[in-house]
């Protein structure tokens, strides 16, 4: 019997909406989900380990791999390159594994074009009003920072319209349940 192909889930969302914690809990609770390890040209942060968090490579190595067609998608973000290895994704999907890619929006849209069956999920912060209320309540950010953050969220809301699903991370437990509900409804 032929193995059923796995599903590819692509998750995006700004930092500061608890996306990291959400994904960590998602895979802890659902160890059958495999998380892709991206290649990047940025330097490792203190607790990061090569081959665990990312494959840390040089710009030259990255561009060589781009030239060799090794990436399913890649993008520049904050002056660094990030990319997902095509061979890893194909091999695991063919084995029937369900995969999670945590990547930014340009890469996500490249994947949707190449693999229309992939499922794009955007993690949004609470509503603009709620966010503004929280930022002002903290009394730590100046007006320019608040306006900048709100502008960024408006841009994200716009971008999330290209995604198949959005999950609002207002309450971590609720957001986790919602994310699991979406994924399970697709892989069942
Ligand atoms: P960080 O440097 O904070 O780990 O990640 C910065 C951004 O790059 C995040 O939005 C993250 O989702 C995104 N990212 C991580 N890996 C990849 C990748 O392989 N491809 C793309 N397009 N974005 C990625």
Short mmCIF file of N, CA and C and ligand atoms in Angstrom, two decimals:
data_model
loop_
_atom_site.label_atom_id
_atom_site.label_comp_id
_atom_site.label_asym_id
_atom_site.label_seq_id
_atom_site.Cartn_x
_atom_site.Cartn_y
_atom_site.Cartn_z
N UNK A 1 0.84 -1.20 0.00
CA UNK A 1 0.00 0.00 0.00
C UNK A 1 0.88 1.26 0.00
N UNK A 2 0.46 2.25 -0.74
CA UNK A 2 1.25 3.49 -0.80
C UNK A 2 1.08 4.31 0.48
N UNK A 3 2.17 4.91 0.96
CA UNK A 3 2.06 5.74 2.17
C UNK A 3 1.32 7.03 1.81
N UNK A 4 0.41 7.42 2.71
CA UNK A 4 -0.30 8.69 2.50
C UNK A 4 0.70 9.83 2.73
N UNK A 5 0.69 10.80 1.81
CA UNK A 5 1.62 11.91 1.96
C UNK A 5 1.30 12.76 3.19
N UNK A 6 2.32 13.30 3.82
CA UNK A 6 2.09 14.15 4.98
C UNK A 6 1.59 15.52 4.57
N UNK A 7 1.21 16.30 5.56
CA UNK A 7 0.72 17.67 5.32
C UNK A 7 1.76 18.68 5.76
N UNK A 8 1.80 19.77 5.04
CA UNK A 8 2.76 20.83 5.37
C UNK A 8 2.01 22.02 5.96
N UNK A 9 2.33 22.36 7.20
CA UNK A 9 1.73 23.53 7.85
C UNK A 9 2.78 24.63 7.95
N UNK A 10 2.40 25.81 7.50
CA UNK A 10 3.32 26.94 7.53
C UNK A 10 2.77 27.97 8.51
N UNK A 11 3.56 28.32 9.51
CA UNK A 11 3.07 29.21 10.56
C UNK A 11 3.89 30.50 10.59
N UNK A 12 3.20 31.62 10.53
CA UNK A 12 3.87 32.93 10.60
C UNK A 12 3.18 33.78 11.66
N UNK A 13 3.87 34.86 12.02
CA UNK A 13 3.30 35.79 12.99
C UNK A 13 4.43 36.60 13.57
N UNK A 14 4.13 37.76 14.07
CA UNK A 14 5.22 38.61 14.56
C UNK A 14 5.81 38.02 15.83
N UNK A 15 7.04 38.43 16.11
CA UNK A 15 7.59 38.06 17.41
C UNK A 15 6.85 38.94 18.42
N UNK A 16 6.80 38.54 19.64
CA UNK A 16 6.09 39.35 20.63
C UNK A 16 4.62 39.01 20.72
N UNK A 17 4.16 37.99 19.96
CA UNK A 17 2.77 37.55 20.16
C UNK A 17 2.77 36.17 20.82
N UNK A 18 3.95 35.76 21.29
CA UNK A 18 4.02 34.47 21.97
C UNK A 18 4.02 33.30 21.02
N UNK A 19 4.41 33.55 19.76
CA UNK A 19 4.41 32.49 18.75
C UNK A 19 5.38 31.37 19.12
N UNK A 20 6.54 31.75 19.65
CA UNK A 20 7.55 30.76 20.02
C UNK A 20 7.03 29.80 21.08
N UNK A 21 6.44 30.36 22.13
CA UNK A 21 5.90 29.53 23.23
C UNK A 21 4.79 28.63 22.71
N UNK A 22 3.94 29.21 21.87
CA UNK A 22 2.80 28.47 21.32
C UNK A 22 3.29 27.25 20.53
N UNK A 23 4.28 27.46 19.68
CA UNK A 23 4.78 26.37 18.84
C UNK A 23 5.50 25.32 19.67
N UNK A 24 6.22 25.77 20.68
CA UNK A 24 6.94 24.84 21.55
C UNK A 24 5.93 23.90 22.22
N UNK A 25 4.85 24.50 22.74
CA UNK A 25 3.84 23.68 23.41
C UNK A 25 3.12 22.77 22.42
N UNK A 26 2.89 23.29 21.21
CA UNK A 26 2.21 22.49 20.18
C UNK A 26 2.98 21.20 19.89
N UNK A 27 4.31 21.31 19.70
CA UNK A 27 5.07 20.10 19.36
C UNK A 27 5.34 19.22 20.58
N UNK A 28 5.36 19.84 21.76
CA UNK A 28 5.51 19.01 22.97
C UNK A 28 4.29 18.11 23.14
N UNK A 29 3.11 18.69 22.88
CA UNK A 29 1.87 17.92 23.03
C UNK A 29 1.62 16.98 21.85
N UNK A 30 2.24 17.30 20.71
CA UNK A 30 1.98 16.52 19.50
C UNK A 30 3.31 16.11 18.86
N UNK A 31 4.01 15.15 19.50
CA UNK A 31 5.36 14.82 19.03
C UNK A 31 5.38 14.23 17.62
N UNK A 32 4.22 13.90 17.07
CA UNK A 32 4.22 13.37 15.69
C UNK A 32 4.42 14.49 14.66
N UNK A 33 4.35 15.76 15.11
CA UNK A 33 4.60 16.87 14.19
C UNK A 33 6.10 17.12 14.12
N UNK A 34 6.62 17.19 12.91
CA UNK A 34 8.07 17.43 12.73
C UNK A 34 8.29 18.90 12.39
N UNK A 35 9.26 19.51 13.06
CA UNK A 35 9.54 20.93 12.79
C UNK A 35 10.79 21.05 11.94
N UNK A 36 10.67 21.79 10.86
CA UNK A 36 11.81 21.99 9.96
C UNK A 36 12.87 22.86 10.64
N UNK A 37 14.12 22.56 10.39
CA UNK A 37 15.22 23.40 10.86
C UNK A 37 15.73 24.19 9.66
N UNK A 38 15.61 25.51 9.72
CA UNK A 38 15.99 26.36 8.60
C UNK A 38 17.49 26.60 8.58
N UNK A 39 17.95 27.03 7.42
CA UNK A 39 19.33 27.54 7.32
C UNK A 39 19.25 29.06 7.44
N UNK A 40 20.22 29.65 8.10
CA UNK A 40 20.24 31.12 8.20
C UNK A 40 21.67 31.64 8.19
N UNK A 41 21.80 32.89 7.77
CA UNK A 41 23.11 33.54 7.79
C UNK A 41 23.26 34.42 9.03
N UNK A 42 22.23 34.49 9.88
CA UNK A 42 22.42 35.33 11.07
C UNK A 42 23.24 34.57 12.12
N UNK A 43 23.85 35.33 13.04
CA UNK A 43 24.69 34.69 14.06
C UNK A 43 23.81 34.04 15.11
N UNK A 44 24.27 32.94 15.71
CA UNK A 44 23.49 32.30 16.76
C UNK A 44 23.35 33.21 17.98
N UNK A 45 22.18 33.19 18.61
CA UNK A 45 22.01 33.89 19.89
C UNK A 45 22.59 32.98 20.99
N UNK A 46 22.83 33.54 22.18
CA UNK A 46 23.55 32.79 23.22
C UNK A 46 23.10 31.34 23.43
N UNK A 47 21.81 31.07 23.55
CA UNK A 47 21.41 29.70 23.88
C UNK A 47 21.19 28.82 22.64
N UNK A 48 21.43 29.36 21.47
CA UNK A 48 21.11 28.61 20.25
C UNK A 48 22.23 27.65 19.85
N UNK A 49 21.80 26.51 19.29
CA UNK A 49 22.76 25.46 18.93
C UNK A 49 22.62 25.15 17.44
N UNK A 50 23.76 25.06 16.76
CA UNK A 50 23.77 24.75 15.34
C UNK A 50 23.19 23.36 15.11
N UNK A 51 22.26 23.27 14.16
CA UNK A 51 21.65 21.97 13.87
C UNK A 51 20.44 21.69 14.74
N UNK A 52 20.18 22.55 15.74
CA UNK A 52 19.00 22.38 16.60
C UNK A 52 18.02 23.51 16.31
N UNK A 53 18.49 24.75 16.52
CA UNK A 53 17.62 25.90 16.27
C UNK A 53 17.65 26.27 14.78
N UNK A 54 18.82 26.28 14.23
CA UNK A 54 19.05 26.60 12.82
C UNK A 54 20.30 25.87 12.38
N UNK A 55 20.50 25.82 11.06
CA UNK A 55 21.82 25.53 10.51
C UNK A 55 22.43 26.88 10.21
N UNK A 56 23.42 27.25 10.99
CA UNK A 56 24.05 28.57 10.82
C UNK A 56 25.13 28.47 9.75
N UNK A 57 24.94 29.19 8.65
CA UNK A 57 25.92 29.11 7.56
C UNK A 57 26.31 30.51 7.11
N UNK A 58 27.36 30.59 6.31
CA UNK A 58 27.80 31.91 5.84
C UNK A 58 26.95 32.35 4.66
N UNK A 59 27.05 33.64 4.36
CA UNK A 59 26.32 34.19 3.22
C UNK A 59 26.74 33.49 1.92
N UNK A 60 28.04 33.23 1.81
CA UNK A 60 28.56 32.57 0.59
C UNK A 60 27.94 31.18 0.46
N UNK A 61 27.93 30.44 1.57
CA UNK A 61 27.35 29.09 1.53
C UNK A 61 25.87 29.16 1.16
N UNK A 62 25.19 30.15 1.76
CA UNK A 62 23.75 30.28 1.51
C UNK A 62 23.50 30.53 0.02
N UNK A 63 24.23 31.50 -0.54
CA UNK A 63 23.99 31.86 -1.94
C UNK A 63 24.35 30.71 -2.89
N UNK A 64 25.32 29.92 -2.51
CA UNK A 64 25.69 28.74 -3.30
C UNK A 64 24.50 27.76 -3.31
N UNK A 65 23.89 27.58 -2.13
CA UNK A 65 22.76 26.65 -2.04
C UNK A 65 21.55 27.17 -2.81
N UNK A 66 21.40 28.50 -2.80
CA UNK A 66 20.31 29.10 -3.61
C UNK A 66 20.56 28.76 -5.07
N UNK A 67 21.80 28.97 -5.50
CA UNK A 67 22.19 28.71 -6.90
C UNK A 67 21.94 27.25 -7.27
N UNK A 68 22.22 26.35 -6.32
CA UNK A 68 22.04 24.92 -6.58
C UNK A 68 20.57 24.48 -6.47
N UNK A 69 19.69 25.42 -6.20
CA UNK A 69 18.25 25.09 -6.13
C UNK A 69 17.89 24.25 -4.92
N UNK A 70 18.63 24.43 -3.81
CA UNK A 70 18.38 23.56 -2.65
C UNK A 70 17.22 24.01 -1.77
N UNK A 71 16.76 25.27 -1.97
CA UNK A 71 15.71 25.77 -1.08
C UNK A 71 14.32 25.69 -1.70
N UNK A 72 13.39 25.25 -0.89
CA UNK A 72 11.98 25.28 -1.30
C UNK A 72 11.51 26.73 -1.31
N UNK A 73 11.99 27.48 -0.33
CA UNK A 73 11.73 28.92 -0.27
C UNK A 73 12.88 29.55 0.47
N UNK A 74 13.10 30.84 0.22
CA UNK A 74 14.07 31.58 1.04
C UNK A 74 13.72 33.04 0.99
N UNK A 75 14.19 33.79 1.99
CA UNK A 75 13.86 35.21 2.05
C UNK A 75 14.93 35.95 2.85
N UNK A 76 14.96 37.26 2.64
CA UNK A 76 15.85 38.11 3.44
C UNK A 76 14.98 38.75 4.51
N UNK A 77 15.46 38.75 5.73
CA UNK A 77 14.71 39.34 6.84
C UNK A 77 15.70 40.03 7.75
N UNK A 78 15.50 41.32 7.99
CA UNK A 78 16.42 42.09 8.85
C UNK A 78 17.88 41.93 8.45
N UNK A 79 18.13 41.91 7.16
CA UNK A 79 19.51 41.85 6.68
C UNK A 79 20.15 40.47 6.68
N UNK A 80 19.39 39.43 7.05
CA UNK A 80 19.93 38.07 7.00
C UNK A 80 19.08 37.19 6.10
N UNK A 81 19.68 36.11 5.60
CA UNK A 81 18.94 35.17 4.77
C UNK A 81 18.46 33.99 5.61
N UNK A 82 17.27 33.51 5.23
CA UNK A 82 16.68 32.35 5.90
C UNK A 82 16.08 31.46 4.81
N UNK A 83 16.23 30.14 4.93
CA UNK A 83 15.66 29.28 3.91
C UNK A 83 15.33 27.89 4.41
N UNK A 84 14.37 27.25 3.72
CA UNK A 84 13.92 25.89 4.04
C UNK A 84 14.43 24.93 2.99
N UNK A 85 15.03 23.84 3.44
CA UNK A 85 15.59 22.86 2.51
C UNK A 85 14.50 22.02 1.85
N UNK A 86 14.51 22.05 0.51
CA UNK A 86 13.52 21.31 -0.27
C UNK A 86 13.61 19.80 -0.04
N UNK A 87 14.84 19.27 -0.01
CA UNK A 87 15.01 17.82 0.09
C UNK A 87 14.41 17.29 1.40
N UNK A 88 14.63 18.03 2.48
CA UNK A 88 14.11 17.61 3.79
C UNK A 88 12.57 17.55 3.78
N UNK A 89 11.98 18.62 3.21
CA UNK A 89 10.51 18.69 3.17
C UNK A 89 9.96 17.54 2.33
N UNK A 90 10.52 17.35 1.14
CA UNK A 90 10.01 16.30 0.24
C UNK A 90 10.14 14.92 0.86
N UNK A 91 11.33 14.66 1.43
CA UNK A 91 11.59 13.34 2.01
C UNK A 91 10.58 13.03 3.11
N UNK A 92 10.34 14.01 3.97
CA UNK A 92 9.44 13.76 5.10
C UNK A 92 7.98 13.70 4.70
N UNK A 93 7.58 14.54 3.76
CA UNK A 93 6.18 14.47 3.29
C UNK A 93 5.94 13.11 2.64
N UNK A 94 6.93 12.62 1.88
CA UNK A 94 6.77 11.32 1.22
C UNK A 94 6.70 10.17 2.21
N UNK A 95 7.33 10.37 3.38
CA UNK A 95 7.26 9.33 4.43
C UNK A 95 5.94 9.41 5.18
N UNK A 96 5.11 10.42 4.84
CA UNK A 96 3.81 10.55 5.52
C UNK A 96 3.85 11.41 6.76
N UNK A 97 4.99 12.11 6.98
CA UNK A 97 5.10 12.95 8.18
C UNK A 97 4.38 14.27 7.97
N UNK A 98 3.82 14.80 9.06
CA UNK A 98 3.19 16.13 9.01
C UNK A 98 4.20 17.14 9.53
N UNK A 99 4.40 18.18 8.74
CA UNK A 99 5.52 19.10 9.01
C UNK A 99 5.05 20.50 9.38
N UNK A 100 5.86 21.14 10.22
CA UNK A 100 5.61 22.52 10.62
C UNK A 100 6.80 23.37 10.18
N UNK A 101 6.53 24.43 9.45
CA UNK A 101 7.57 25.41 9.14
C UNK A 101 7.18 26.70 9.81
N UNK A 102 8.12 27.27 10.57
CA UNK A 102 7.84 28.56 11.21
C UNK A 102 8.67 29.59 10.47
N UNK A 103 8.04 30.29 9.53
CA UNK A 103 8.79 31.19 8.64
C UNK A 103 8.04 32.51 8.44
N UNK A 104 8.75 33.49 7.85
CA UNK A 104 8.11 34.78 7.66
C UNK A 104 7.22 34.77 6.40
N UNK A 105 6.55 35.89 6.17
CA UNK A 105 5.44 35.89 5.19
C UNK A 105 5.86 35.70 3.73
N UNK A 106 7.02 36.27 3.32
CA UNK A 106 7.41 36.10 1.91
C UNK A 106 7.64 34.63 1.58
N UNK A 107 8.32 33.95 2.49
CA UNK A 107 8.60 32.53 2.31
C UNK A 107 7.30 31.72 2.31
N UNK A 108 6.39 32.08 3.20
CA UNK A 108 5.12 31.35 3.30
C UNK A 108 4.36 31.42 1.97
N UNK A 109 4.36 32.61 1.37
CA UNK A 109 3.61 32.76 0.11
C UNK A 109 4.30 32.03 -1.04
N UNK A 110 5.63 31.95 -1.00
CA UNK A 110 6.34 31.16 -2.02
C UNK A 110 5.93 29.69 -1.92
N UNK A 111 5.79 29.21 -0.68
CA UNK A 111 5.43 27.80 -0.48
C UNK A 111 4.01 27.53 -0.99
N UNK A 112 3.10 28.46 -0.68
CA UNK A 112 1.71 28.25 -1.11
C UNK A 112 1.63 28.15 -2.64
N UNK A 113 2.47 28.94 -3.32
CA UNK A 113 2.49 28.91 -4.79
C UNK A 113 3.00 27.57 -5.30
N UNK A 114 4.09 27.09 -4.67
CA UNK A 114 4.70 25.84 -5.14
C UNK A 114 3.90 24.63 -4.71
N UNK A 115 3.36 24.68 -3.48
CA UNK A 115 2.62 23.54 -2.92
C UNK A 115 1.25 24.02 -2.45
N UNK A 116 0.30 24.13 -3.38
CA UNK A 116 -1.00 24.70 -3.02
C UNK A 116 -1.74 23.92 -1.91
N UNK A 117 -1.31 22.68 -1.69
CA UNK A 117 -1.93 21.86 -0.64
C UNK A 117 -1.46 22.24 0.76
N UNK A 118 -0.41 23.06 0.85
CA UNK A 118 0.11 23.45 2.16
C UNK A 118 -0.93 24.32 2.87
N UNK A 119 -0.84 24.34 4.19
CA UNK A 119 -1.83 25.06 4.99
C UNK A 119 -1.12 26.20 5.72
N UNK A 120 -1.55 27.43 5.43
CA UNK A 120 -0.90 28.61 6.00
C UNK A 120 -1.69 29.13 7.20
N UNK A 121 -1.03 29.26 8.32
CA UNK A 121 -1.69 29.72 9.55
C UNK A 121 -0.96 30.95 10.08
N UNK A 122 -1.70 32.00 10.33
CA UNK A 122 -1.09 33.24 10.83
C UNK A 122 -1.47 33.46 12.29
N UNK A 123 -0.49 33.69 13.14
CA UNK A 123 -0.76 33.96 14.56
C UNK A 123 -0.82 35.48 14.76
N UNK A 124 -1.99 35.96 15.11
CA UNK A 124 -2.17 37.41 15.30
C UNK A 124 -2.15 37.79 16.78
N UNK A 125 -1.69 38.99 17.06
CA UNK A 125 -1.82 39.47 18.44
C UNK A 125 -3.28 39.83 18.71
N UNK A 126 -3.65 40.13 19.95
CA UNK A 126 -5.01 40.54 20.24
C UNK A 126 -5.41 41.75 19.38
N UNK A 127 -6.67 42.12 19.40
CA UNK A 127 -7.14 43.22 18.54
C UNK A 127 -6.29 44.46 18.72
N UNK A 128 -6.34 45.34 17.71
CA UNK A 128 -5.58 46.59 17.77
C UNK A 128 -5.89 47.38 19.03
N UNK A 129 -7.19 47.43 19.35
CA UNK A 129 -7.61 48.21 20.53
C UNK A 129 -6.99 47.63 21.79
N UNK A 130 -7.06 46.29 21.88
CA UNK A 130 -6.53 45.60 23.06
C UNK A 130 -5.02 45.80 23.17
N UNK A 131 -4.37 45.70 22.02
CA UNK A 131 -2.92 45.86 22.00
C UNK A 131 -2.52 47.27 22.44
N UNK A 132 -3.24 48.25 21.89
CA UNK A 132 -2.95 49.65 22.22
C UNK A 132 -3.15 49.87 23.73
N UNK A 133 -4.24 49.31 24.22
CA UNK A 133 -4.57 49.42 25.65
C UNK A 133 -3.43 48.83 26.49
N UNK A 134 -2.96 47.64 26.08
CA UNK A 134 -1.88 46.97 26.82
C UNK A 134 -0.60 47.79 26.78
N UNK A 135 -0.26 48.28 25.58
CA UNK A 135 0.99 49.03 25.43
C UNK A 135 0.96 50.30 26.27
N UNK A 136 -0.20 50.98 26.24
CA UNK A 136 -0.31 52.23 27.01
C UNK A 136 -0.33 51.92 28.51
N UNK A 137 -0.98 50.81 28.86
CA UNK A 137 -1.10 50.42 30.26
C UNK A 137 0.26 50.14 30.88
N UNK A 138 1.17 49.61 30.06
CA UNK A 138 2.50 49.27 30.56
C UNK A 138 3.29 50.50 30.95
N UNK A 139 2.96 51.62 30.26
CA UNK A 139 3.62 52.90 30.56
C UNK A 139 5.12 52.87 30.36
N UNK A 140 5.59 51.90 29.58
CA UNK A 140 7.04 51.81 29.39
C UNK A 140 7.44 52.25 27.98
N UNK A 141 6.47 52.19 27.02
CA UNK A 141 6.80 52.54 25.64
C UNK A 141 6.45 53.99 25.35
N UNK A 142 7.29 54.66 24.57
CA UNK A 142 6.94 56.03 24.19
C UNK A 142 5.97 55.99 23.01
N UNK A 143 5.40 57.16 22.69
CA UNK A 143 4.36 57.24 21.67
C UNK A 143 4.85 56.70 20.32
N UNK A 144 6.09 57.00 19.98
CA UNK A 144 6.61 56.57 18.69
C UNK A 144 6.67 55.04 18.62
N UNK A 145 7.10 54.42 19.69
CA UNK A 145 7.17 52.95 19.73
C UNK A 145 5.76 52.36 19.62
N UNK A 146 4.82 52.96 20.33
CA UNK A 146 3.44 52.46 20.29
C UNK A 146 2.90 52.56 18.87
N UNK A 147 3.09 53.73 18.24
CA UNK A 147 2.59 53.92 16.88
C UNK A 147 3.27 52.95 15.91
N UNK A 148 4.56 52.73 16.10
CA UNK A 148 5.31 51.81 15.25
C UNK A 148 4.77 50.39 15.36
N UNK A 149 4.51 49.98 16.59
CA UNK A 149 4.00 48.63 16.86
C UNK A 149 2.60 48.46 16.25
N UNK A 150 1.76 49.49 16.39
CA UNK A 150 0.40 49.42 15.85
C UNK A 150 0.44 49.37 14.32
N UNK A 151 1.36 50.13 13.75
CA UNK A 151 1.52 50.13 12.29
C UNK A 151 1.90 48.74 11.80
N UNK A 152 2.83 48.12 12.51
CA UNK A 152 3.30 46.78 12.16
C UNK A 152 2.15 45.77 12.24
N UNK A 153 1.30 45.91 13.27
CA UNK A 153 0.19 44.97 13.42
C UNK A 153 -0.84 45.17 12.30
N UNK A 154 -1.08 46.42 11.91
CA UNK A 154 -2.00 46.67 10.78
C UNK A 154 -1.47 45.98 9.52
N UNK A 155 -0.15 46.06 9.33
CA UNK A 155 0.47 45.43 8.16
C UNK A 155 0.28 43.90 8.24
N UNK A 156 0.43 43.36 9.43
CA UNK A 156 0.28 41.91 9.60
C UNK A 156 -1.14 41.46 9.36
N UNK A 157 -2.09 42.26 9.83
CA UNK A 157 -3.49 41.89 9.64
C UNK A 157 -3.78 41.83 8.14
N UNK A 158 -3.24 42.80 7.40
CA UNK A 158 -3.40 42.85 5.95
C UNK A 158 -2.81 41.58 5.33
N UNK A 159 -1.62 41.23 5.77
CA UNK A 159 -0.90 40.09 5.21
C UNK A 159 -1.61 38.78 5.55
N UNK A 160 -2.21 38.72 6.73
CA UNK A 160 -2.84 37.47 7.17
C UNK A 160 -4.03 37.11 6.29
N UNK A 161 -4.50 38.06 5.48
CA UNK A 161 -5.62 37.78 4.58
C UNK A 161 -5.24 36.77 3.50
N UNK A 162 -3.95 36.60 3.26
CA UNK A 162 -3.49 35.61 2.28
C UNK A 162 -3.33 34.22 2.89
N UNK A 163 -3.59 34.10 4.18
CA UNK A 163 -3.40 32.83 4.87
C UNK A 163 -4.71 32.05 4.92
N UNK A 164 -4.60 30.73 5.11
CA UNK A 164 -5.81 29.90 5.17
C UNK A 164 -6.53 30.08 6.50
N UNK A 165 -5.76 30.26 7.57
CA UNK A 165 -6.35 30.41 8.91
C UNK A 165 -5.61 31.49 9.69
N UNK A 166 -6.32 32.13 10.61
CA UNK A 166 -5.64 33.00 11.56
C UNK A 166 -6.02 32.53 12.97
N UNK A 167 -5.07 32.64 13.87
CA UNK A 167 -5.33 32.31 15.28
C UNK A 167 -4.93 33.54 16.08
N UNK A 168 -5.83 34.04 16.89
CA UNK A 168 -5.51 35.20 17.72
C UNK A 168 -4.93 34.70 19.04
N UNK A 169 -3.71 35.13 19.32
CA UNK A 169 -3.08 34.70 20.56
C UNK A 169 -3.36 35.71 21.67
N UNK A 170 -4.56 35.59 22.19
CA UNK A 170 -5.02 36.48 23.24
C UNK A 170 -4.72 35.81 24.57
N UNK A 171 -5.05 34.53 24.59
CA UNK A 171 -4.84 33.68 25.76
C UNK A 171 -4.10 32.45 25.24
N UNK A 172 -2.94 32.15 25.81
CA UNK A 172 -2.07 31.10 25.27
C UNK A 172 -2.77 29.74 25.19
N UNK A 173 -3.49 29.35 26.24
CA UNK A 173 -4.13 28.04 26.24
C UNK A 173 -5.20 27.94 25.17
N UNK A 174 -5.96 29.04 25.04
CA UNK A 174 -7.04 29.04 24.03
C UNK A 174 -6.44 28.99 22.63
N UNK A 175 -5.38 29.76 22.43
CA UNK A 175 -4.74 29.81 21.10
C UNK A 175 -4.17 28.43 20.74
N UNK A 176 -3.60 27.76 21.75
CA UNK A 176 -3.02 26.43 21.51
C UNK A 176 -4.12 25.44 21.09
N UNK A 177 -5.25 25.49 21.79
CA UNK A 177 -6.36 24.60 21.46
C UNK A 177 -6.87 24.86 20.04
N UNK A 178 -6.96 26.13 19.69
CA UNK A 178 -7.44 26.51 18.37
C UNK A 178 -6.48 26.01 17.28
N UNK A 179 -5.21 26.18 17.53
CA UNK A 179 -4.19 25.73 16.58
C UNK A 179 -4.27 24.21 16.41
N UNK A 180 -4.41 23.50 17.50
CA UNK A 180 -4.51 22.04 17.45
C UNK A 180 -5.78 21.60 16.73
N UNK A 181 -6.86 22.35 16.97
CA UNK A 181 -8.13 22.01 16.33
C UNK A 181 -7.98 22.11 14.80
N UNK A 182 -7.35 23.18 14.34
CA UNK A 182 -7.17 23.38 12.90
C UNK A 182 -6.32 22.24 12.33
N UNK A 183 -5.19 21.98 12.98
CA UNK A 183 -4.27 20.96 12.46
C UNK A 183 -4.93 19.58 12.45
N UNK A 184 -5.64 19.25 13.54
CA UNK A 184 -6.25 17.92 13.62
C UNK A 184 -7.38 17.76 12.62
N UNK A 185 -8.07 18.86 12.32
CA UNK A 185 -9.18 18.75 11.35
C UNK A 185 -8.62 18.45 9.95
N UNK A 186 -7.36 18.76 9.74
CA UNK A 186 -6.76 18.54 8.42
C UNK A 186 -6.04 17.20 8.32
N UNK A 187 -5.42 16.76 9.41
CA UNK A 187 -4.64 15.51 9.30
C UNK A 187 -5.40 14.27 9.77
N UNK A 188 -6.61 14.43 10.16
CA UNK A 188 -7.29 13.26 10.74
C UNK A 188 -7.55 12.21 9.66
P1 LIG B 1 14.79 34.91 14.08
O1 LIG B 1 16.05 35.51 13.52
O2 LIG B 1 14.16 35.79 15.11
O3 LIG B 1 15.00 33.49 14.54
O4 LIG B 1 13.76 34.81 12.87
C1 LIG B 1 13.42 35.93 12.13
C2 LIG B 1 12.30 35.60 11.17
O5 LIG B 1 12.73 34.65 10.19
C3 LIG B 1 11.07 34.99 11.84
O6 LIG B 1 9.92 35.66 11.34
C4 LIG B 1 11.09 33.55 11.38
O7 LIG B 1 9.77 33.04 11.26
C5 LIG B 1 11.72 33.69 10.02
N1 LIG B 1 12.31 32.45 9.51
C6 LIG B 1 12.96 31.47 10.19
N2 LIG B 1 13.33 30.50 9.36
C7 LIG B 1 12.91 30.84 8.12
C8 LIG B 1 12.98 30.22 6.82
O8 LIG B 1 13.51 29.12 6.63
N3 LIG B 1 12.43 30.89 5.79
C9 LIG B 1 11.83 32.10 5.93
N4 LIG B 1 11.29 32.65 4.83
N5 LIG B 1 11.74 32.71 7.13
C10 LIG B 1 12.26 32.09 8.20
#
